[in-house]
């Protein structure tokens, strides 16, 4: 080829294709910086959606599971559901004068968060029961919906469901645009999350897996209802996550995103099937725009899963380096 | 108008529209005879899908739930899962010589179905545990899949998953074509049903709700697995059905189909919401083409739900009168 022809060839054919490819790439995951993590995601999606390719996965089998706390929204200075519990204890306190003297209620009413954390699992379960049980499912949904509409995060002053991670919401949308069915699989209460997941993440209630208390069918004045009882039904955390996935979904997902050791078994389960798979860990590294924590955090402790990420091929997302934007309200 | 014009008007405008309407109607639910039940279904679907109409229901809220045994496939002379249990006990018997003397195993090996029925819930649970637990979820799926591929119904000699009801499969398809998400909500084992529901009904595993035993996450030789334990987790029958619906789906469906008193609470729950809803009962009235039974049957007893159907506005489908065809292999 003559030099002129080569230049023409470049201008007419190569340049537009390159520009087009960059534009398409730019449209996908726009809040992710170019880099290894973004590339790993895009490559994986391309592999499993390329018909006739060696790693093609039929659309029905493209299940993606996402942890919620610390993966799709923040979890500091406490799990947001604990914020709900604190607010509910305060709201119910006038009906329970005995709480002024009784732990862990006394600490909550005194605003002593460290003491609440020290009350241990028994204390937290007791708090969960008095605030989550003793009403119908519909009444609880109303309570939660009202809380999301009014309660404010102690640091940002934002509504809790505004504190979602833009890059992760883009990732959910990107996967769905590529034929994935996206699920939330969280240690959080299933009925606590359902009122917010569709609006915040585009995930409908039937694609939310979470911890639950026992509900009971009743007829009251000839009207059927479901009453929430103060008894734990299922804890969707740690080894409970693969169990919850199997119960609710019945297929092994090919994509999982988490951020803590509570997601370790889910990541293991998802990335040890016979098909191509991708595991993602959101690493909280941005003390300025969000929070920086891992191995020593009370909430969202990330230790073992971080140690094994390299060996397991899990992609560790560095929030500070990999994300252009964190919250929707960021500039 | 002159007579000629009127005739022309009829031929050019009215006749084609009428024929077209009948054709559209005929394409929908072709194995249903014209009549009150078919009309009630078509009318309901029209009401909830007419945008701007008073009874319009947004697509995301169009959830339909179907019982399985006796509603989507036969359940005589025993629940098909009991057929699976009988075959598994026979297959495992050489490893368990003690079963020759021990009830309820002895009765199964002797082919004494009446004695099995008499062994009561304790006997049936014991049979369920030895045949459904003690292996991984994946091993169990293989066992079930192989059974469906080979086991034959004692009366028809057909594979069990051929004994589905064509009109009900059409109903599932018709609802999905109108934006409904279709679920199975059955007392049957969730992991027993999942291998067959997609092929037989077009219902994917993640839209199957059923009874379950406890599963446990384990690592064996560094490989994650889920083991099935001999412990009941959830019974998705009677009052358990609204509970299962709430846990798995998290919205109240607007359509329910069942066939026995085990579906009573599900029908009540679905048809007592604030939105338009439809409840269907499949009444087994065809002793020639299928089976005829209701109030006195061991399997699929229909008594209370039949008594209240009129008062509750539930449509009772008369299989003999309403269905042109029952099984796919019918002439």
XYZ file of C-alpha atoms in Angstrom:
662
model
C 0.000 0.000 0.000
C 1.187 3.488 -0.732
C 1.503 5.857 2.175
C -1.502 7.861 0.970
C -3.590 4.746 0.718
C -2.525 3.699 4.177
C -3.517 7.066 5.624
C -6.815 6.942 3.772
C -7.389 3.402 5.020
C -6.777 4.585 8.572
C -9.058 7.595 8.286
C -11.892 5.801 6.539
C -11.899 2.477 8.343
C -9.782 2.233 11.467
C -10.406 5.637 13.005
C -14.216 5.512 12.977
C -14.247 1.981 14.375
C -11.853 2.972 17.162
C -13.823 6.105 18.002
C -17.081 4.149 17.908
C -15.658 1.462 20.182
C -14.485 4.105 22.635
C -17.895 5.768 22.564
C -19.691 2.508 23.216
C -17.257 1.785 26.026
C -17.755 5.281 27.395
C -21.513 4.828 27.472
C -21.104 1.683 29.505
C -20.208 2.208 33.146
C -19.517 5.947 32.710
C -18.635 6.497 36.379
C -15.885 3.870 36.287
C -12.369 4.968 35.482
C -10.630 3.066 32.725
C -8.533 0.385 34.312
C -8.216 -3.271 35.154
C -11.479 -3.593 37.117
C -13.660 -1.905 34.524
C -11.945 -3.916 31.785
C -12.411 -7.202 33.654
C -16.146 -6.550 33.931
C -16.565 -5.547 30.285
C -14.456 -8.496 29.101
C -16.442 -10.945 31.196
C -19.766 -9.654 29.902
C -18.497 -9.831 26.337
C -17.316 -13.436 26.809
C -20.559 -14.761 28.246
C -22.773 -12.910 25.750
C -20.861 -13.786 22.569
C -23.032 -16.365 20.839
C -20.994 -19.240 19.489
C -18.045 -18.258 21.662
C -16.440 -20.787 24.018
C -17.696 -18.982 27.147
C -21.217 -18.193 25.977
C -23.860 -18.502 28.706
C -27.553 -18.712 27.763
C -29.538 -15.688 28.876
C -31.665 -17.658 31.356
C -28.496 -18.677 33.207
C -27.112 -15.160 33.489
C -27.870 -14.554 37.170
C -25.978 -11.828 39.038
C -26.096 -11.434 42.811
C -25.192 -8.308 44.756
C -24.708 -7.803 48.451
C -26.360 -4.570 49.624
C -24.654 -3.003 52.695
C -21.265 -1.641 51.648
C -21.688 -2.981 48.110
C -24.623 -1.001 46.716
C -24.915 1.643 49.431
C -22.873 2.763 52.435
C -22.781 0.918 55.771
C -21.051 3.454 58.007
C -21.071 4.607 60.763
C -23.550 1.700 61.147
C -25.654 -0.551 58.918
C -28.542 1.633 57.792
C -30.978 -0.894 59.210
C -29.486 -0.142 62.625
C -30.364 3.492 61.968
C -33.915 2.312 61.422
C -33.827 0.345 64.673
C -32.523 3.343 66.626
C -35.226 5.594 65.215
C -37.938 3.012 65.889
C -36.814 2.502 69.507
C -37.001 6.253 70.021
C -40.431 6.402 68.414
C -41.742 3.510 70.530
C -40.068 4.595 73.785
C -43.054 6.555 75.172
C -45.041 3.284 75.216
C -42.171 1.503 77.016
C -41.066 3.484 80.088
C -39.143 0.380 81.281
C -36.666 0.869 78.402
C -35.116 3.833 80.199
C -33.512 1.363 82.618
C -33.152 -1.684 80.395
C -30.249 -2.488 78.046
C -29.747 -2.311 75.155
C -32.674 0.160 74.960
C -31.183 2.515 77.511
C -28.010 2.921 75.400
C -29.981 3.645 72.250
C -32.107 6.255 73.979
C -28.891 7.773 75.391
C -27.291 7.768 71.915
C -24.477 5.477 73.094
C -23.586 3.598 69.908
C -20.520 1.871 71.370
C -22.655 0.334 74.101
C -25.127 -0.921 71.501
C -22.311 -2.589 69.582
C -21.131 -4.121 72.875
C -24.582 -5.541 73.601
C -23.665 -8.371 71.245
C -25.846 -10.516 69.078
C -28.425 -11.170 71.806
C -28.950 -7.461 72.317
C -29.172 -6.773 68.603
C -31.648 -9.594 68.045
C -33.821 -8.242 70.871
C -33.704 -4.792 69.274
C -34.564 -6.308 65.917
C -37.556 -8.146 67.283
C -39.221 -5.253 69.087
C -38.822 -3.013 66.039
C -39.522 -5.518 63.249
C -42.193 -7.836 64.692
C -45.664 -7.504 66.137
C -47.395 -6.005 63.122
C -48.690 -7.137 59.741
C -46.408 -7.226 56.722
C -48.348 -4.349 55.225
C -48.026 -2.208 58.354
C -44.285 -2.877 58.445
C -43.925 -1.883 54.805
C -45.613 1.426 55.592
C -43.300 2.032 58.580
C -40.205 1.328 56.457
C -41.416 3.426 53.532
C -42.094 6.370 55.832
C -38.668 5.995 57.433
C -36.894 6.057 54.068
C -38.836 9.172 53.140
C -37.778 11.091 56.244
C -34.760 9.684 58.135
C -31.365 11.297 57.517
C -27.877 9.880 57.592
C -25.879 11.235 60.584
C -22.862 12.290 58.486
C -24.195 13.380 55.097
C -27.638 14.512 56.179
C -29.012 12.732 53.133
C -31.925 10.327 52.909
C -30.481 6.835 53.360
C -31.626 5.614 49.950
C -29.758 8.482 48.295
C -26.486 7.037 49.582
C -26.249 4.426 46.873
C -23.120 3.946 44.767
C -23.586 5.320 41.244
C -20.957 3.001 39.676
C -22.677 -0.048 41.147
C -26.113 1.066 39.968
C -24.534 1.484 36.521
C -23.132 -2.016 36.839
C -26.579 -3.405 37.650
C -28.008 -1.632 34.607
C -25.121 -2.739 32.390
C -25.616 -6.375 33.377
C -29.371 -6.169 32.821
C -28.795 -4.572 29.401
C -26.750 -7.691 28.636
C -29.490 -10.112 29.582
C -28.580 -10.672 33.231
C -31.225 -11.029 35.912
C -29.954 -9.031 38.896
C -30.626 -10.064 42.500
C -29.790 -8.587 45.858
C -28.518 -11.154 48.370
C -27.984 -9.348 51.648
C -27.739 -9.979 55.364
C -30.218 -7.128 55.749
C -33.884 -7.777 56.424
C -35.715 -8.797 53.289
C -38.798 -6.729 54.174
C -36.623 -3.785 55.154
C -34.959 -3.713 51.723
C -37.900 -4.435 49.460
C -39.549 -1.038 49.746
C -36.392 0.660 48.406
C -34.699 -1.717 45.948
C -36.887 -1.114 42.916
C -36.515 2.670 43.047
C -32.851 2.730 44.012
C -31.494 -0.213 42.022
C -34.183 -1.279 39.558
C -34.398 -4.598 41.431
C -38.007 -5.716 42.031
C -39.074 -7.206 45.398
C -39.119 -10.755 44.010
C -35.398 -10.451 43.256
C -34.406 -9.570 46.814
C -33.019 -12.295 49.098
C -32.382 -11.358 52.716
C -32.671 -12.267 56.362
C -36.169 -12.827 57.646
C -38.322 -13.346 60.693
C -41.203 -15.818 60.807
C -44.525 -14.643 59.413
C -47.855 -16.278 60.139
C -51.067 -16.322 58.148
C -54.115 -15.195 60.114
C -57.659 -14.111 59.544
C -58.753 -11.117 61.572
C -62.408 -10.103 61.215
C -62.607 -12.287 58.125
C -59.641 -10.548 56.526
C -56.482 -12.547 55.693
C -53.222 -11.070 56.906
C -49.619 -11.992 57.553
C -48.324 -11.209 61.007
C -44.631 -10.729 61.713
C -43.527 -12.795 64.732
C -40.507 -12.121 67.011
C -38.660 -15.202 65.813
C -35.750 -15.430 63.414
C -36.481 -17.445 60.301
C -33.310 -17.183 58.233
C -29.981 -15.335 58.438
C -28.779 -14.540 54.939
C -25.152 -13.903 55.807
C -21.877 -15.783 55.402
C -22.629 -19.476 54.677
C -26.325 -18.503 54.643
C -25.872 -16.651 51.342
C -25.302 -19.690 49.107
C -28.195 -21.338 50.971
C -30.443 -18.336 50.312
C -29.383 -18.229 46.673
C -30.199 -21.893 46.252
C -33.560 -21.573 47.992
C -34.763 -18.424 46.236
C -33.102 -18.684 42.829
C -32.355 -22.376 42.372
C -29.516 -21.781 39.931
C -25.894 -20.972 40.599
C -25.235 -17.332 39.587
C -22.290 -16.485 37.341
C -21.621 -13.040 38.796
C -21.334 -11.927 42.435
C -20.417 -8.634 44.052
C -19.744 -8.175 47.748
C -17.562 -6.151 50.064
C -16.989 -8.077 53.276
C -16.216 -11.477 54.746
C -19.979 -11.956 55.015
C -19.849 -12.343 51.231
C -16.971 -14.840 51.240
C -19.064 -18.008 50.857
C -21.261 -16.362 48.225
C -18.190 -15.401 46.206
C -16.773 -18.898 46.595
C -20.058 -20.526 45.585
C -20.566 -18.328 42.543
C -17.012 -18.565 41.260
C -16.580 -22.319 41.651
C -19.230 -23.504 39.210
C -18.516 -25.126 35.875
C -19.293 -21.995 33.848
C -17.355 -18.759 33.439
C -17.939 -16.476 36.408
C -16.816 -13.210 37.909
C -16.457 -12.177 41.552
C -16.134 -8.539 42.594
C -15.139 -7.060 45.953
C -15.835 -3.403 46.653
C -12.940 -2.174 48.779
C -13.706 0.942 50.821
C -10.609 3.039 50.262
C -11.982 6.553 50.014
C -12.017 8.350 53.365
C -12.831 11.655 51.701
C -15.749 10.824 49.474
C -17.060 7.870 51.512
C -15.254 5.831 54.205
C -11.981 3.904 54.366
C -12.059 0.623 56.269
C -11.497 -3.093 55.893
C -9.936 -5.558 58.316
C -10.883 -3.877 61.587
C -14.307 -2.453 60.914
C -17.316 -3.269 63.133
C -19.500 -3.126 60.065
C -18.466 -4.771 56.807
C -15.217 -6.341 58.019
C -13.146 -7.390 55.013
C -10.229 -9.643 55.885
C -10.294 -13.255 54.702
C -11.990 -12.430 51.399
C -9.345 -9.755 50.757
C -6.525 -12.194 51.520
C -7.880 -14.743 49.076
C -9.023 -12.396 46.325
C -5.859 -12.814 44.257
C -5.798 -16.592 44.481
C -9.523 -16.810 43.680
C -9.386 -14.365 40.777
C -11.807 -11.928 42.423
C -11.558 -8.336 41.225
C -10.951 -5.919 44.092
C -12.488 -2.563 43.242
C -10.564 0.347 44.715
C -13.307 2.908 45.282
C -10.885 5.807 45.400
C -9.015 4.907 42.220
C -11.703 3.152 40.199
C -14.751 5.345 40.698
C -15.198 8.818 39.225
C -18.228 9.394 41.354
C -19.646 7.672 44.406
C -23.034 9.086 45.396
C -25.703 10.478 43.052
C -25.370 13.847 44.812
C -21.586 14.033 44.290
C -20.530 16.894 42.004
C -79.483 3.240 4.674
C -80.812 1.152 1.824
C -80.918 -2.582 2.329
C -78.041 -3.055 -0.099
C -75.928 -0.521 1.744
C -76.700 -2.166 5.055
C -75.669 -5.557 3.682
C -72.528 -4.051 2.214
C -71.792 -2.293 5.518
C -72.156 -5.616 7.314
C -69.947 -7.485 4.846
C -67.240 -4.851 4.653
C -67.034 -3.691 8.256
C -68.907 -5.752 10.823
C -68.249 -9.235 9.513
C -64.432 -8.948 9.319
C -64.257 -7.396 12.780
C -66.437 -10.128 14.237
C -64.483 -12.880 12.494
C -61.224 -11.294 13.550
C -62.363 -11.022 17.152
C -63.410 -14.639 17.152
C -60.098 -15.657 15.654
C -58.140 -13.750 18.282
C -60.314 -15.308 20.955
C -59.829 -18.730 19.400
C -56.047 -18.342 19.406
C -56.123 -17.633 23.118
C -56.725 -20.662 25.315
C -57.607 -22.934 22.340
C -58.169 -26.006 24.532
C -60.791 -24.234 26.623
C -64.417 -24.555 25.598
C -66.324 -21.317 25.275
C -68.145 -20.729 28.498
C -68.265 -18.839 31.738
C -64.810 -19.869 33.016
C -62.934 -19.076 29.843
C -64.844 -15.805 29.574
C -64.067 -14.869 33.185
C -60.340 -15.356 32.548
C -60.301 -13.395 29.294
C -62.401 -10.595 30.812
C -60.133 -10.341 33.842
C -56.986 -10.165 31.726
C -58.590 -7.511 29.536
C -59.567 -5.426 32.579
C -56.151 -5.420 34.215
C -54.248 -4.785 30.965
C -56.431 -1.955 29.608
C -54.318 1.151 30.101
C -56.352 4.025 31.444
C -59.121 1.645 32.489
C -60.405 1.641 36.085
C -58.934 -1.814 36.803
C -55.563 -1.383 35.098
C -52.677 -3.046 36.954
C -49.089 -2.069 36.109
C -47.123 -4.887 34.502
C -44.710 -5.251 37.424
C -47.652 -6.006 39.711
C -49.152 -8.685 37.482
C -48.078 -11.722 39.479
C -49.893 -15.030 38.947
C -49.444 -18.047 41.236
C -50.295 -21.636 40.374
C -50.452 -24.679 42.569
C -48.831 -27.686 40.875
C -50.300 -31.061 41.994
C -53.822 -31.363 40.608
C -53.681 -27.865 39.128
C -50.970 -28.106 36.465
C -50.538 -31.887 36.362
C -52.336 -34.913 37.803
C -52.040 -36.052 41.425
C -53.654 -39.497 41.283
C -53.415 -42.307 42.311
C -50.815 -40.453 44.453
C -48.820 -37.213 44.370
C -46.137 -37.781 41.751
C -43.493 -36.992 44.344
C -44.701 -40.035 46.275
C -44.049 -42.037 43.102
C -40.511 -40.681 43.249
C -40.219 -41.698 46.915
C -41.468 -45.219 46.192
C -38.988 -45.648 43.344
C -36.119 -44.255 45.424
C -36.901 -46.542 48.368
C -36.828 -49.500 45.987
C -33.552 -48.327 44.462
C -31.948 -47.816 47.885
C -33.354 -50.991 49.485
C -30.339 -53.223 48.735
C -28.233 -50.920 50.945
C -30.854 -51.114 53.727
C -31.753 -54.740 54.494
C -33.438 -53.553 57.725
C -36.187 -51.892 55.650
C -37.694 -55.304 54.861
C -38.976 -55.419 58.447
C -39.402 -51.736 59.186
C -42.469 -49.608 58.432
C -43.206 -47.614 56.360
C -40.440 -49.060 54.168
C -41.783 -52.594 54.340
C -45.139 -51.483 52.903
C -43.504 -49.609 50.050
C -41.341 -52.571 49.131
C -44.447 -54.776 49.299
C -46.350 -52.326 47.084
C -48.968 -51.701 49.791
C -50.063 -48.129 49.084
C -52.924 -48.144 51.607
C -50.465 -48.961 54.393
C -48.198 -46.114 53.300
C -51.121 -43.697 53.439
C -51.933 -45.061 56.927
C -48.362 -44.483 58.127
C -49.392 -40.861 58.647
C -47.312 -37.734 58.549
C -44.473 -39.187 60.633
C -44.058 -42.087 58.230
C -44.209 -39.844 55.184
C -41.678 -37.402 56.634
C -39.309 -40.292 57.362
C -39.714 -41.513 53.773
C -39.106 -37.997 52.512
C -35.930 -37.609 54.518
C -34.205 -40.824 53.489
C -34.991 -40.173 49.822
C -34.452 -36.395 49.679
C -31.557 -35.751 52.085
C -27.976 -36.888 52.504
C -26.605 -35.665 49.201
C -25.586 -32.378 47.592
C -28.142 -30.205 45.814
C -26.466 -31.040 42.527
C -26.565 -34.799 43.134
C -30.252 -34.529 44.031
C -30.989 -32.601 40.848
C -29.377 -35.391 38.828
C -31.427 -38.052 40.645
C -34.668 -36.153 39.997
C -33.821 -35.432 36.361
C -33.049 -39.106 35.731
C -36.284 -40.129 37.427
C -38.372 -37.801 35.254
C -36.647 -39.217 32.169
C -37.486 -42.833 32.986
C -40.247 -43.333 35.591
C -43.738 -44.144 34.306
C -47.166 -43.359 35.713
C -48.936 -46.524 36.950
C -52.173 -45.856 35.053
C -51.208 -44.103 31.811
C -47.714 -45.547 31.399
C -46.565 -42.029 30.491
C -43.590 -40.099 31.815
C -44.836 -38.070 34.768
C -43.963 -34.719 33.228
C -46.092 -35.566 30.189
C -49.167 -35.632 32.410
C -49.565 -31.878 32.491
C -52.848 -30.156 31.705
C -52.748 -28.530 28.261
C -55.416 -25.904 29.098
C -53.441 -24.799 32.162
C -50.183 -24.575 30.227
C -52.072 -22.426 27.713
C -53.313 -20.301 30.607
C -49.736 -19.802 31.854
C -48.678 -18.748 28.351
C -51.700 -16.499 27.900
C -50.976 -14.691 31.174
C -47.284 -14.280 30.296
C -48.256 -12.931 26.859
C -50.231 -10.319 28.785
C -47.322 -9.235 30.941
C -47.875 -11.513 33.925
C -44.981 -13.116 35.762
C -46.068 -16.708 36.470
C -45.033 -18.579 39.614
C -45.604 -22.068 40.907
C -46.533 -22.170 44.606
C -46.828 -25.796 45.582
C -46.712 -28.076 48.608
C -44.332 -30.213 46.567
C -40.595 -30.116 47.154
C -39.011 -27.058 45.589
C -35.942 -29.010 44.418
C -38.135 -31.833 43.155
C -40.112 -29.468 40.920
C -37.375 -27.203 39.613
C -35.832 -29.694 37.186
C -39.175 -30.004 35.328
C -40.986 -26.665 35.537
C -39.116 -24.796 32.817
C -39.607 -27.503 30.206
C -43.172 -28.383 31.157
C -44.585 -24.963 32.063
C -42.105 -22.351 30.900
C -41.571 -21.408 34.565
C -37.882 -20.937 35.468
C -36.451 -22.313 38.747
C -36.406 -18.868 40.355
C -40.200 -18.674 39.979
C -40.883 -21.892 41.852
C -41.947 -21.736 45.513
C -42.280 -25.028 47.360
C -41.618 -27.025 50.496
C -37.989 -27.440 51.453
C -35.563 -29.211 53.703
C -32.593 -27.479 55.307
C -29.454 -27.162 53.210
C -26.011 -26.419 54.588
C -22.987 -24.828 52.956
C -19.831 -26.901 53.197
C -16.413 -27.075 51.701
C -15.243 -30.569 50.813
C -11.687 -30.881 49.497
C -11.672 -27.126 48.955
C -14.842 -27.272 46.858
C -17.965 -25.423 48.057
C -21.165 -27.439 48.097
C -24.645 -27.418 49.541
C -25.668 -30.515 51.446
C -29.296 -31.516 51.919
C -30.039 -32.306 55.580
C -32.851 -34.539 56.912
C -34.692 -31.641 58.522
C -37.802 -29.860 57.316
C -37.281 -26.181 56.577
C -40.638 -24.975 55.269
C -43.995 -26.527 54.386
C -45.532 -24.590 51.525
C -49.088 -25.800 51.967
C -52.320 -24.340 53.357
C -51.483 -21.259 55.470
C -47.854 -21.754 54.402
C -48.679 -20.649 50.857
C -49.332 -16.963 51.587
C -46.218 -17.061 53.791
C -44.157 -18.557 50.951
C -45.557 -16.029 48.493
C -44.633 -13.183 50.786
C -41.138 -14.536 51.433
C -40.235 -15.364 47.847
C -42.192 -12.788 45.861
C -42.818 -9.952 48.276
C -45.905 -8.712 46.449
C -49.474 -9.888 46.649
C -50.363 -11.677 43.385
C -53.540 -10.755 41.515
C -54.191 -14.201 40.066
C -54.199 -17.618 41.772
C -55.096 -21.087 40.577
C -55.439 -24.123 42.812
C -57.488 -27.275 43.132
C -57.674 -28.287 46.775
C -58.174 -27.056 50.308
C -54.395 -26.751 50.482
C -54.852 -23.755 48.203
C -57.613 -22.162 50.287
C -55.449 -19.640 52.138
C -53.558 -18.767 48.941
C -56.843 -18.092 47.148
C -58.078 -16.028 50.084
C -54.833 -14.033 50.265
C -54.685 -13.317 46.553
C -58.346 -12.370 46.184
C -58.599 -10.094 49.202
C -56.130 -7.409 48.154
C -57.096 -3.906 47.125
C -56.617 -4.552 43.408
C -58.719 -6.556 40.954
C -57.963 -10.259 41.269
C -59.072 -13.638 40.027
C -59.123 -17.006 41.794
C -59.502 -20.271 39.889
C -60.239 -23.747 41.218
C -59.618 -26.750 38.969
C -62.358 -29.259 39.795
C -61.533 -32.844 38.862
C -64.760 -34.010 37.244
C -63.565 -36.201 34.404
C -63.287 -39.854 35.396
C -62.789 -40.905 31.795
C -60.030 -38.589 30.598
C -58.397 -37.965 34.021
C -59.884 -38.596 37.479
C -63.049 -37.527 39.282
C -62.667 -36.655 42.953
C -63.099 -33.844 45.445
C -64.344 -33.965 49.038
C -63.175 -37.450 49.949
C -59.859 -37.809 48.157
C -56.649 -38.749 50.000
C -54.733 -36.508 47.586
C -56.023 -33.080 46.619
C -59.054 -32.993 48.885
C -61.374 -30.178 47.809
C -64.097 -29.380 50.316
C -63.988 -26.036 52.126
C -62.656 -24.154 49.095
C -65.463 -25.625 46.973
C -68.090 -24.613 49.528
C -66.874 -21.024 49.597
C -66.069 -20.604 45.899
C -69.423 -18.960 45.080
C -69.296 -16.526 47.982
C -65.647 -15.640 47.243
C -66.145 -15.220 43.496
C -63.670 -17.991 42.635
C -64.185 -19.603 39.233
C -64.607 -23.367 39.501
C -63.306 -24.995 36.343
C -65.211 -28.139 35.414
C -62.502 -30.204 33.694
C -65.025 -32.388 31.886
C -67.156 -29.529 30.551
C -64.576 -26.746 30.204
C -61.583 -28.494 28.659
C -61.438 -29.817 25.087
C -58.257 -31.653 25.841
C -56.488 -32.602 29.064
C -53.054 -34.151 28.411
C -50.677 -33.310 25.536
C -50.979 -36.921 24.313
C -54.793 -36.834 24.192
C -56.185 -37.191 20.656
